[in-house]
PDB file of C-alpha atoms in Angstrom:
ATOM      1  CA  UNK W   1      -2.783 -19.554  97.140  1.00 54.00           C
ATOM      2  CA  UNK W   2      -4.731 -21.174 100.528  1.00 63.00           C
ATOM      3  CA  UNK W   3      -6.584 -18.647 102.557  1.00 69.00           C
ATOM      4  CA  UNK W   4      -5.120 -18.191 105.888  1.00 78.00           C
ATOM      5  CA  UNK W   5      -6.432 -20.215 109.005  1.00 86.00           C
ATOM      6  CA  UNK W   6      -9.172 -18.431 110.821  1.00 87.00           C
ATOM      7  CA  UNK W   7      -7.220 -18.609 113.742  1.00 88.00           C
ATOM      8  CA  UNK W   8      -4.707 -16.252 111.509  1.00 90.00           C
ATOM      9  CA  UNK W   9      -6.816 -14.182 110.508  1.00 91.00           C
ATOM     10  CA  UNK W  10      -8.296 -13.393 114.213  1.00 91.00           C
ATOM     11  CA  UNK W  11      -4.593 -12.683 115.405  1.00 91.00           C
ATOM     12  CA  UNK W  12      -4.014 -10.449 112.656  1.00 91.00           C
ATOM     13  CA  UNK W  13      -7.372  -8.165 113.879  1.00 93.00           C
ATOM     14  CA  UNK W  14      -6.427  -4.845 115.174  1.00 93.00           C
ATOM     15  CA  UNK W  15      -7.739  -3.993 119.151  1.00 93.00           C
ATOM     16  CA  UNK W  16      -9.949  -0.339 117.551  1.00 92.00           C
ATOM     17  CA  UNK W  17     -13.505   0.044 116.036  1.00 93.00           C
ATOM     18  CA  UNK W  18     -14.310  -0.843 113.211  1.00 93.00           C
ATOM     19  CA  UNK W  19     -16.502  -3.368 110.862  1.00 94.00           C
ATOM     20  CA  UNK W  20     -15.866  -7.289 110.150  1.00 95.00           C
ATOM     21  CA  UNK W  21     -17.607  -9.283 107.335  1.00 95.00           C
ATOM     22  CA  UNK W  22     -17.933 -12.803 106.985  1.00 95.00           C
ATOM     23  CA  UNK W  23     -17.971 -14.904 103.762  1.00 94.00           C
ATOM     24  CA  UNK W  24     -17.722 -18.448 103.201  1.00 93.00           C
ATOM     25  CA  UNK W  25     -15.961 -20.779 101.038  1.00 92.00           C
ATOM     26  CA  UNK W  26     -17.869 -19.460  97.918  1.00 92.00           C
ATOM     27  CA  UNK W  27     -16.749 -15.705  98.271  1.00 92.00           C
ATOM     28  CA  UNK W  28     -20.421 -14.829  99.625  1.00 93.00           C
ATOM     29  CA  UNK W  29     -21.051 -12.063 102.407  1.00 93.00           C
ATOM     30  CA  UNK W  30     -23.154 -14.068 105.258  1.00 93.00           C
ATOM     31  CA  UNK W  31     -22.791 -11.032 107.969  1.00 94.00           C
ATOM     32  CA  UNK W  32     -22.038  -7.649 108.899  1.00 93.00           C
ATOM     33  CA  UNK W  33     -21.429  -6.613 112.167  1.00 92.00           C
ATOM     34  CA  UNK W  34     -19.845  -3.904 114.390  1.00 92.00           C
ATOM     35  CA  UNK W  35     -16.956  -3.915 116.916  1.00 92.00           C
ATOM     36  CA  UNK W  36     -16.288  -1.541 119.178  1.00 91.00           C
ATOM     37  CA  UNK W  37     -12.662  -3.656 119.785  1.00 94.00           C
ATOM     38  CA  UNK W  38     -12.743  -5.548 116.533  1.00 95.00           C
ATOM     39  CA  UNK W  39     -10.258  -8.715 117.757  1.00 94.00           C
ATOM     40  CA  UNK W  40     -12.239  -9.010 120.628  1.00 93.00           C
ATOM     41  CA  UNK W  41     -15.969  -8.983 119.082  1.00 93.00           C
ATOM     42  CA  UNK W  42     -14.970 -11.836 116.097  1.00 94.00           C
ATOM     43  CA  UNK W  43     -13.090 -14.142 118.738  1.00 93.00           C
ATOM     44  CA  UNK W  44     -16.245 -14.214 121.000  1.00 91.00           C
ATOM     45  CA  UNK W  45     -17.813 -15.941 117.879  1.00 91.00           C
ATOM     46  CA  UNK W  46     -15.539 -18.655 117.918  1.00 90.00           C
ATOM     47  CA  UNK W  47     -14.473 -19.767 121.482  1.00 86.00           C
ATOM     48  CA  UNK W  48     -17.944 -20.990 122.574  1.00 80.00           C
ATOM     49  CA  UNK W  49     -20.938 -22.239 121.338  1.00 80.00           C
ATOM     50  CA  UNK W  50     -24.311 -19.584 121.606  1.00 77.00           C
ATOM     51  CA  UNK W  51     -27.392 -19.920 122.103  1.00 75.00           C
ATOM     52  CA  UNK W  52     -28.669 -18.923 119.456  1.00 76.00           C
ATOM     53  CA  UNK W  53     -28.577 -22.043 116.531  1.00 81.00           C
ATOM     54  CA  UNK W  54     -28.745 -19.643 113.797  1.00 84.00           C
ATOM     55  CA  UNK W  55     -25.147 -18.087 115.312  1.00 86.00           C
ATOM     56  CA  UNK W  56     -23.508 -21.608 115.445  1.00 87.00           C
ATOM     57  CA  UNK W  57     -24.619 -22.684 111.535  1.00 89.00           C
ATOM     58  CA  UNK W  58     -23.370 -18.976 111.057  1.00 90.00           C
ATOM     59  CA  UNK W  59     -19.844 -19.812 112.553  1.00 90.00           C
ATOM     60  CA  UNK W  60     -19.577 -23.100 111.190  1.00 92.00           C
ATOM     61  CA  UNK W  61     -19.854 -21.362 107.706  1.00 93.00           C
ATOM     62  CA  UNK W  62     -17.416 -18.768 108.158  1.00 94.00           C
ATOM     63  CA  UNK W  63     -13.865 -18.895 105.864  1.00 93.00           C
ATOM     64  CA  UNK W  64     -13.483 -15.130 105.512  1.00 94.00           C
ATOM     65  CA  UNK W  65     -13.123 -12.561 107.995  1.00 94.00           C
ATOM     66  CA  UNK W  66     -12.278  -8.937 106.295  1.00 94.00           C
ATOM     67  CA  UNK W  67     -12.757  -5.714 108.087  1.00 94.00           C
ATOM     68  CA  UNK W  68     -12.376  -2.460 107.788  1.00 94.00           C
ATOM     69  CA  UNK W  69     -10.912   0.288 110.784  1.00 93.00           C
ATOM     70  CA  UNK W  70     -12.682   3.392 111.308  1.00 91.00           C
ATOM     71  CA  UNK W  71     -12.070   5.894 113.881  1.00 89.00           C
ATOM     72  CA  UNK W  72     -14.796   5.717 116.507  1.00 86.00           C
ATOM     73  CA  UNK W  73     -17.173   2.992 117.475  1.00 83.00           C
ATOM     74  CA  UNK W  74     -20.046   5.414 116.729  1.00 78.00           C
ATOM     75  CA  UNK W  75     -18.474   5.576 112.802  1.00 83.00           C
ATOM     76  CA  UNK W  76     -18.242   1.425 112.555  1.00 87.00           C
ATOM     77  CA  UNK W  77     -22.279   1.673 113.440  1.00 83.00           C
ATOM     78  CA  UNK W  78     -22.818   4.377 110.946  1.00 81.00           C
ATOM     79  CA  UNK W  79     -20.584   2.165 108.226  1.00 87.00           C
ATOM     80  CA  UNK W  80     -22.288  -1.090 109.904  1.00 88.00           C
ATOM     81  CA  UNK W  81     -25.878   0.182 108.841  1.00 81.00           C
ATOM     82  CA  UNK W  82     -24.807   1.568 105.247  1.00 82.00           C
ATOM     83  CA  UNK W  83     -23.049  -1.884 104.335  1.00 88.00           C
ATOM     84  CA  UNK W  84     -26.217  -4.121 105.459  1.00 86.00           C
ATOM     85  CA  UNK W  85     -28.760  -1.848 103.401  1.00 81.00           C
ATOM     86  CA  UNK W  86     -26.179  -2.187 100.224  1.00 86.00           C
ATOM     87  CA  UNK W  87     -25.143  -5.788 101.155  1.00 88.00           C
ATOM     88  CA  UNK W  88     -28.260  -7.435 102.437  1.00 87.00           C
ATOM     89  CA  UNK W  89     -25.857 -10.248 104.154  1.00 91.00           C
ATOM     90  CA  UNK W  90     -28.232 -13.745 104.862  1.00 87.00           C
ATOM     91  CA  UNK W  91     -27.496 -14.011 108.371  1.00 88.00           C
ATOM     92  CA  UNK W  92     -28.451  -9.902 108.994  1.00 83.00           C
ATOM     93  CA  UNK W  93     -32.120  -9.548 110.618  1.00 66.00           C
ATOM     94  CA  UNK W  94     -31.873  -6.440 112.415  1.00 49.00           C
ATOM     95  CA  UNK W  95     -31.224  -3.204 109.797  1.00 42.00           C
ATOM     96  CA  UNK W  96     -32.023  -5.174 106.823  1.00 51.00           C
ATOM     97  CA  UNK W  97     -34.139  -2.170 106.063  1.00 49.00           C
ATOM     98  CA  UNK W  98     -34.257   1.606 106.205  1.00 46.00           C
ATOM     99  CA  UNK W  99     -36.205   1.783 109.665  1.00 47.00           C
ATOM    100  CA  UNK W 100     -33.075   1.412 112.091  1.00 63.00           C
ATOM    101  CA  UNK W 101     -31.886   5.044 112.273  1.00 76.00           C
ATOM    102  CA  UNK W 102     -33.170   8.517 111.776  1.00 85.00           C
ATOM    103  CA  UNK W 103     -32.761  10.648 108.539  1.00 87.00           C
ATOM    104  CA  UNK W 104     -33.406  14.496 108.603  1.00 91.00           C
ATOM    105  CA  UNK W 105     -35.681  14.588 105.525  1.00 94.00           C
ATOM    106  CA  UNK W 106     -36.290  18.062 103.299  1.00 95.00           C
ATOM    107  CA  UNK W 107     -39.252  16.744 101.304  1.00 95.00           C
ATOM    108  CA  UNK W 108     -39.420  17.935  97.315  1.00 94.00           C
ATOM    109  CA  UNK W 109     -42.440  19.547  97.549  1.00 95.00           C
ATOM    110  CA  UNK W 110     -44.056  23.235  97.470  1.00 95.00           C
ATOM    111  CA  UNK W 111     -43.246  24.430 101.079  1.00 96.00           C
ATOM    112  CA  UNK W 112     -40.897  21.850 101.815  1.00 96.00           C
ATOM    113  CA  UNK W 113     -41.621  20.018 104.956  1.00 95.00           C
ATOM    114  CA  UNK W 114     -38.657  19.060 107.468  1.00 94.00           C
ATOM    115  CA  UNK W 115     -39.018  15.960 109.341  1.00 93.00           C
ATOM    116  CA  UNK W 116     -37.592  13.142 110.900  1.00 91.00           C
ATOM    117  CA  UNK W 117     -37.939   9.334 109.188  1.00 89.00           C
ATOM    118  CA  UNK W 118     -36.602   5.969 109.300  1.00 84.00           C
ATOM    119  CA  UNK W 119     -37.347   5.149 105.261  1.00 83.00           C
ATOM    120  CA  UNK W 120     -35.771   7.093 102.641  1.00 82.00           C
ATOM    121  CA  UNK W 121     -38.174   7.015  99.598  1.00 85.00           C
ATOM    122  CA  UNK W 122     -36.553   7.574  96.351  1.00 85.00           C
ATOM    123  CA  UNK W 123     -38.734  10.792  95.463  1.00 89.00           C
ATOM    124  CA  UNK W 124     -36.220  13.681  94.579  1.00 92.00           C
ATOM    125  CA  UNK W 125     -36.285  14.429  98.403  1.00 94.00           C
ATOM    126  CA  UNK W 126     -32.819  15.042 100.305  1.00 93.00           C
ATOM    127  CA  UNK W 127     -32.025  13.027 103.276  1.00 91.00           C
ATOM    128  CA  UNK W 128     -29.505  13.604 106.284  1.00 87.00           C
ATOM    129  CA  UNK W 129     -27.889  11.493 108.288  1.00 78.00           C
ATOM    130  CA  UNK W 130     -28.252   8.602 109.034  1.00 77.00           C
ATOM    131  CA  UNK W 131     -27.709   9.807 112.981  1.00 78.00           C
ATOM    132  CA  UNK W 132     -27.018   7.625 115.903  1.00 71.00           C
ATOM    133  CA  UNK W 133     -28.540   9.948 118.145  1.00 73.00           C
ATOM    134  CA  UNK W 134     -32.849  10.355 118.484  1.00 78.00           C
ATOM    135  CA  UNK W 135     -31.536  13.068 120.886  1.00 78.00           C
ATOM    136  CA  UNK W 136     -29.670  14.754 118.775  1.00 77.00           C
ATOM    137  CA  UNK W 137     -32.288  14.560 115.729  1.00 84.00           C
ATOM    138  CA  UNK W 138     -34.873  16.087 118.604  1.00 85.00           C
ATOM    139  CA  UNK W 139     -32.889  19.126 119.193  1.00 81.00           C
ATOM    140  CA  UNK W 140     -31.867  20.072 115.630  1.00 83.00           C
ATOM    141  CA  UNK W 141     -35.664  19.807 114.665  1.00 87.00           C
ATOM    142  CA  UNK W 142     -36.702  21.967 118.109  1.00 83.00           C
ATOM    143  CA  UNK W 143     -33.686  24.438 117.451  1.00 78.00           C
ATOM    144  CA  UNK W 144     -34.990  25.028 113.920  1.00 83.00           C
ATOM    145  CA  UNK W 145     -38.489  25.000 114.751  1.00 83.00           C
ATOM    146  CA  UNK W 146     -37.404  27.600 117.047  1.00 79.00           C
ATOM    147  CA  UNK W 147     -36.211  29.966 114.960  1.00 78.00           C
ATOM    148  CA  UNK W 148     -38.030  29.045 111.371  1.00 84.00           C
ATOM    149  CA  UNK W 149     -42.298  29.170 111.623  1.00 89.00           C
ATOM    150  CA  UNK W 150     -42.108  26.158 109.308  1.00 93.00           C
ATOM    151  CA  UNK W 151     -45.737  24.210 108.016  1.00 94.00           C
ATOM    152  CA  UNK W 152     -45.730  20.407 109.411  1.00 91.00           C
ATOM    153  CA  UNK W 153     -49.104  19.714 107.859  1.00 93.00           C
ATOM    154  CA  UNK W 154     -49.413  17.223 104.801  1.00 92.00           C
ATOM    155  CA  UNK W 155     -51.342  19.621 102.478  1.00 94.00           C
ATOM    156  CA  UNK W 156     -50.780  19.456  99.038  1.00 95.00           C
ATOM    157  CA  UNK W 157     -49.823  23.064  98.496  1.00 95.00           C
ATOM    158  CA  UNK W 158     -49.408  23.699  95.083  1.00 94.00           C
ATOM    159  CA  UNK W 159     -50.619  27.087  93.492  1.00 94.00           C
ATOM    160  CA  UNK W 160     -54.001  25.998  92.516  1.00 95.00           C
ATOM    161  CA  UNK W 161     -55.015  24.799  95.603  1.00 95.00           C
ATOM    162  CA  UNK W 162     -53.904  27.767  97.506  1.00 95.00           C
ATOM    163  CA  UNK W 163     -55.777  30.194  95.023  1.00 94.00           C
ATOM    164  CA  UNK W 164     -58.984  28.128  95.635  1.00 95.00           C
ATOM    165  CA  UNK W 165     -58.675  28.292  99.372  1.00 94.00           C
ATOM    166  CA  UNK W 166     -59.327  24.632  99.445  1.00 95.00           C
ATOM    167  CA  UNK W 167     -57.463  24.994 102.768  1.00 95.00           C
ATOM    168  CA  UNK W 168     -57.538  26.874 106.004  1.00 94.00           C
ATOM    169  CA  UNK W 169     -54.531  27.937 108.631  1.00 94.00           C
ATOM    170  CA  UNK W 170     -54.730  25.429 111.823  1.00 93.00           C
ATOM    171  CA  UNK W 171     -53.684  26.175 115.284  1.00 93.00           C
ATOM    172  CA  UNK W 172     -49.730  26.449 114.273  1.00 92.00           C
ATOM    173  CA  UNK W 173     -50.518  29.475 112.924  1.00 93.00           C
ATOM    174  CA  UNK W 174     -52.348  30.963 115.705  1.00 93.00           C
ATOM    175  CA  UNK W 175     -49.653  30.069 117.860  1.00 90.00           C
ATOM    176  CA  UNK W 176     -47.171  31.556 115.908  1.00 88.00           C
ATOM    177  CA  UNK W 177     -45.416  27.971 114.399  1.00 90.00           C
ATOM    178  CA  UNK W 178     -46.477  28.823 111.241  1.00 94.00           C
ATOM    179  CA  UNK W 179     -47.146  31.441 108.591  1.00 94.00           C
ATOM    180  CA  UNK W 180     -50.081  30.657 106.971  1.00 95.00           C
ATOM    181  CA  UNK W 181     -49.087  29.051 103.364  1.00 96.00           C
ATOM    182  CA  UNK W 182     -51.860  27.627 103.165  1.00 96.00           C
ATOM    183  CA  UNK W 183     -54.006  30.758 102.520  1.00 95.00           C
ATOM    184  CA  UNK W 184     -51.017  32.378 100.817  1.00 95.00           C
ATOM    185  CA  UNK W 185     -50.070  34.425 103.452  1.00 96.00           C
ATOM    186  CA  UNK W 186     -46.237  33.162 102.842  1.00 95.00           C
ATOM    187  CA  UNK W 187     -44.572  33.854  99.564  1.00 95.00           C
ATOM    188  CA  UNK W 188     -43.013  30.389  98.209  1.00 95.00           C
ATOM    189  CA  UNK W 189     -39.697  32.695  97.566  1.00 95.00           C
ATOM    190  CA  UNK W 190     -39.558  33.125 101.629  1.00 94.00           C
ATOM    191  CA  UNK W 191     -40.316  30.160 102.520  1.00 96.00           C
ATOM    192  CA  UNK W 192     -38.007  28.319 100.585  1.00 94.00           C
ATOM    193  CA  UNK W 193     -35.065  30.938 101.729  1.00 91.00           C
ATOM    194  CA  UNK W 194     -35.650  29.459 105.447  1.00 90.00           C
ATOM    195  CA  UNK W 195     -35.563  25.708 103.866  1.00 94.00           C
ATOM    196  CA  UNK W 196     -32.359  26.788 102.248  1.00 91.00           C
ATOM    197  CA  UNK W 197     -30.420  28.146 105.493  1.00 85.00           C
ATOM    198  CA  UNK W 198     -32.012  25.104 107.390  1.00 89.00           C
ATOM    199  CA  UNK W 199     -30.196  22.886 104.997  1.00 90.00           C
ATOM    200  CA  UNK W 200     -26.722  24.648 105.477  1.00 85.00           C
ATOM    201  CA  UNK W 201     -27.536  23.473 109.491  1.00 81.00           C
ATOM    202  CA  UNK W 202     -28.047  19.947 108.152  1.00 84.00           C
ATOM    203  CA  UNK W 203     -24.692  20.423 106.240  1.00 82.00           C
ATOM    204  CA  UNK W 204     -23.365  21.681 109.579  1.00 73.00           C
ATOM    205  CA  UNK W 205     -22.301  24.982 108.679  1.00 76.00           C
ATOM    206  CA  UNK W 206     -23.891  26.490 111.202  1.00 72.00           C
ATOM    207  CA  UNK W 207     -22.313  29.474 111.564  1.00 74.00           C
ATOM    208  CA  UNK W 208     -25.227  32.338 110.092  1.00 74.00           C
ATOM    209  CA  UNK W 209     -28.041  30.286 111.822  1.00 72.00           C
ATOM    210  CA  UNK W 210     -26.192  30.879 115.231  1.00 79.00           C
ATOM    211  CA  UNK W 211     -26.170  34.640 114.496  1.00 80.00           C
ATOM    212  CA  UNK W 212     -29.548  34.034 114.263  1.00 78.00           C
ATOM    213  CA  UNK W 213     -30.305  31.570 117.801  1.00 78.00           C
ATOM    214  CA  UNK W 214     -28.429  33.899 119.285  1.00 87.00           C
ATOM    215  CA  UNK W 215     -30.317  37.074 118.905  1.00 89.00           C
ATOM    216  CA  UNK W 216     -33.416  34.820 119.714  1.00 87.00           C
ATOM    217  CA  UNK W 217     -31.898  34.058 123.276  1.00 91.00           C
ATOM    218  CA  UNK W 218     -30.458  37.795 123.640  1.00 93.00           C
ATOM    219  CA  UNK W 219     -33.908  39.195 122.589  1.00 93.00           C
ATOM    220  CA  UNK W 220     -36.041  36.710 124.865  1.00 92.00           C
ATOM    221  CA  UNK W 221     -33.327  37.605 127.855  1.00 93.00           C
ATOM    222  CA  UNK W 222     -33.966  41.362 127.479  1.00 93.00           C
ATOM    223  CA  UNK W 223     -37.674  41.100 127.610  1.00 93.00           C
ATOM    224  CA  UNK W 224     -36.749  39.279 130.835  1.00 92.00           C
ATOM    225  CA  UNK W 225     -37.948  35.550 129.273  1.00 91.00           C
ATOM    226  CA  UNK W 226     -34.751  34.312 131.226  1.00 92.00           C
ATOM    227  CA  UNK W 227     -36.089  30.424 131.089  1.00 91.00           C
ATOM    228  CA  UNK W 228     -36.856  30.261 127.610  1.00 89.00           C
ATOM    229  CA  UNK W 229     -33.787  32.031 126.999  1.00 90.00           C
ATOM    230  CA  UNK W 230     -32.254  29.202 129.072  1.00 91.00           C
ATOM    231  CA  UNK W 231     -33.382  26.517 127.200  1.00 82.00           C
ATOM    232  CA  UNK W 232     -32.294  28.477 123.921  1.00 83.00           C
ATOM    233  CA  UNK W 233     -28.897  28.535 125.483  1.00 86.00           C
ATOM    234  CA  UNK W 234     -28.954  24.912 126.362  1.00 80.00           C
ATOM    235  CA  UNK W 235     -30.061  23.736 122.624  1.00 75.00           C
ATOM    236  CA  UNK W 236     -27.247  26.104 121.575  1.00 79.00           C
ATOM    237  CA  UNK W 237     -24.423  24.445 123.490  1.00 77.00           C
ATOM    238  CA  UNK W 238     -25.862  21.010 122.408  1.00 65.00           C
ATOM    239  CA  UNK W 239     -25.635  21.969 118.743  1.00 62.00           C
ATOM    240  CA  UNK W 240     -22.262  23.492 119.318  1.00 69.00           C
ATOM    241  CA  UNK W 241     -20.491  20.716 120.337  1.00 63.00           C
ATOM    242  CA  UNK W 242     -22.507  18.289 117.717  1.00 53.00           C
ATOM    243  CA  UNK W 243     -19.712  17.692 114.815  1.00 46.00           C
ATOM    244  CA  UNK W 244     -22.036  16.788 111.700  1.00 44.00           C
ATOM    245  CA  UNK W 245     -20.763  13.815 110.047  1.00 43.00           C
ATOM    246  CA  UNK W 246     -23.601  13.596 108.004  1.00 41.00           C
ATOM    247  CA  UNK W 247     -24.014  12.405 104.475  1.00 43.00           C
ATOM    248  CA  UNK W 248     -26.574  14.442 102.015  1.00 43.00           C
ATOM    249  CA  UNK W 249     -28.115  11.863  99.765  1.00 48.00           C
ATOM    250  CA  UNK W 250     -29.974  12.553  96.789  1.00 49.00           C
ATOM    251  CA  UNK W 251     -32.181   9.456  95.289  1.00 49.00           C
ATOM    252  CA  UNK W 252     -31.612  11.030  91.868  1.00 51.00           C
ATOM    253  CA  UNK W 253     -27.793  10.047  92.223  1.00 52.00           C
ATOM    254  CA  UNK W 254     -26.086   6.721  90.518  1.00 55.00           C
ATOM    255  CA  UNK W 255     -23.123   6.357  89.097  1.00 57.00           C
ATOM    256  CA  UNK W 256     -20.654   9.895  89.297  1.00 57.00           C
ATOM    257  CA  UNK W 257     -16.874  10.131  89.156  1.00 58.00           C
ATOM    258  CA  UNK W 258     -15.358  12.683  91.645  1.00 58.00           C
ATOM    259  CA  UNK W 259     -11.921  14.890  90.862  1.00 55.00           C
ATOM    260  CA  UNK W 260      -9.932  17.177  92.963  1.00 54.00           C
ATOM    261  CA  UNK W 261      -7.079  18.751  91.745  1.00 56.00           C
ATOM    262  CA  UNK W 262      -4.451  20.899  93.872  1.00 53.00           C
ATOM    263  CA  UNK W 263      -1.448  22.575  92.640  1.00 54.00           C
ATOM    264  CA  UNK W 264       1.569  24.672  93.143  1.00 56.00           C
ATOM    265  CA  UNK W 265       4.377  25.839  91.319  1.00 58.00           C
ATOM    266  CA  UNK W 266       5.796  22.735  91.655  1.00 63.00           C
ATOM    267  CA  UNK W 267       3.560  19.744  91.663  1.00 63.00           C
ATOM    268  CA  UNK W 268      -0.073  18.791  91.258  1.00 61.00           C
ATOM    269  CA  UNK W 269      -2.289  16.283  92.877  1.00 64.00           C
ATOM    270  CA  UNK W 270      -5.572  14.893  91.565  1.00 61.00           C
ATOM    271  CA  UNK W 271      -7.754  12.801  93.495  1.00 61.00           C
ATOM    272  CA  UNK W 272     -10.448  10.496  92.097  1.00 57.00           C
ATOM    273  CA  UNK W 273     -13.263   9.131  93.456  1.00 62.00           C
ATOM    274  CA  UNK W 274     -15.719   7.298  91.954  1.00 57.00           C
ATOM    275  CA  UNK W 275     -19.617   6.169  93.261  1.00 56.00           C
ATOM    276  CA  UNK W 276     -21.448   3.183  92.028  1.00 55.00           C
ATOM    277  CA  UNK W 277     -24.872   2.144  93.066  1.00 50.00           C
ATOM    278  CA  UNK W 278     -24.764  -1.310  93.625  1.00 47.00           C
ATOM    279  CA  UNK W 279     -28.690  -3.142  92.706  1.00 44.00           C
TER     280      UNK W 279
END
């Protein structure tokens, strides 16, 4: 059976978000890119000739043109920077690697650090996102910096260092930012309960660890701290009306099959889903 025209296959585009990929006449993926109006963004390709000479061997290449809808531009970037890092499409420069948009990281270490990166290194660590937002990356860190004394030094704090005080607490811990691991004044067992409810935020059940900014703000407002309490309130409302569409990724995973099964007295339904790494 021929492939349709491209000229078909442009008409047939829906008007929403989404994400188009282009092959040629071999079957292989040349680009990846995001639409915020789908029809619109792939015609633009083909009624004028760019600058750019890379774009017009691109076009001439072009047989294919599949896409897939999503429900907001800000998903068809999220799916746009997944696909290129699993893809690697020839004709993609920009987020051909890991350094275009912020992860949350939990690191898999003693005393887990929390940070922000742009490169996921396959190390056992869990990674969340990856966000569209620096903003909103910036206020979940302050928000739980706020309320858990967390390290955010690079010490290698395993037991036999700590029992050797080969290190010494740093300014965080004067300040109050931290609690002194380092010198064992923080039981691993605590610690690692505040890494635990800090990962139900990154989850976005965040329903305990308001209970919790909350009686920060109410507690700075009665000892009459009314502009941190402010700013508490602000990061609140910020956080509030985040919806987490994160993904949790764990290096460790490859291939896994998925099952759901509901059922009444009448019926049942199973769903199936199954993940493959691609290499």
């Amino acid at each position: 059976m021929n492939k349709p025209s491209l000229e078909l296959q442009i008409q047939t585009l829906p008007d929403g978000p989404g994400v188009y990929q282009y092959y040629d006449k071999e079957g292989k993926i040349l680009y990846v890119g995001k639409a915020k109006n789908l029809k619109k963004r792939v015609s633009s390709y083909f009624n004028k000739i760019h600058d750019a000479a890379k774009t017009n061997v691109l076009v001439k290449k072009i047989v294919t043109i599949k896409h897939i809808v999503v429900p907001t531009e800000t998903d068809a970037l999220l799916l746009e920077n997944n696909l290129i890092k699993t893809l690697q499409p020839r004709y993609n420069v920009l987020l051909r690697d890991d350094k275009s948009y912020p992860w949350l990281c939990i690191k898999k270490e003693p005393f887990s650090r929390i940070f922000s990166t742009r490169r996921m290194i396959k190390d056992g660590s869990e990674y969340f996102g990856p966000y569209t937002s620096f903003k909103t990356v910036s206020t979940i860190l302050e928000l739980i910096r706020e309320l858990y004394p967390l390290r955010t030094c690079n010490f290698d704090l395993n037991k036999s260092n700590i029992e050797s005080n080969k290190f010494k607490v740093c300014l965080e811990y004067h300040i109050g930012n931290c609690k002194g691991p380092c010198e064992g004044l923080e039981s691993l067992e605590n610690y690692q309960k505040q890494v635990d409810a800090i990962r139900e935020i990154l989850k976005g059940n965040f329903k305990e660890s308001m209970k919790d900014f909350r009686k920060v703000m109410t507690d700075l407002a009665r000892d009459m701290h009314f502009e941190e309490a402010q700013k508490i309130k602000e990061k609140i409302e910020i956080l509030e009306n985040y919806q987490s569409r994160s993904t949790i990724v764990n290096p460790k995973i490859t291939n896994i099959d998925v099952f759901s099964i509901v059922s009444d007295e009448s019926s049942t339904c199973v769903n199936f889903l199954q993940i493959s790494t691609v290499r």
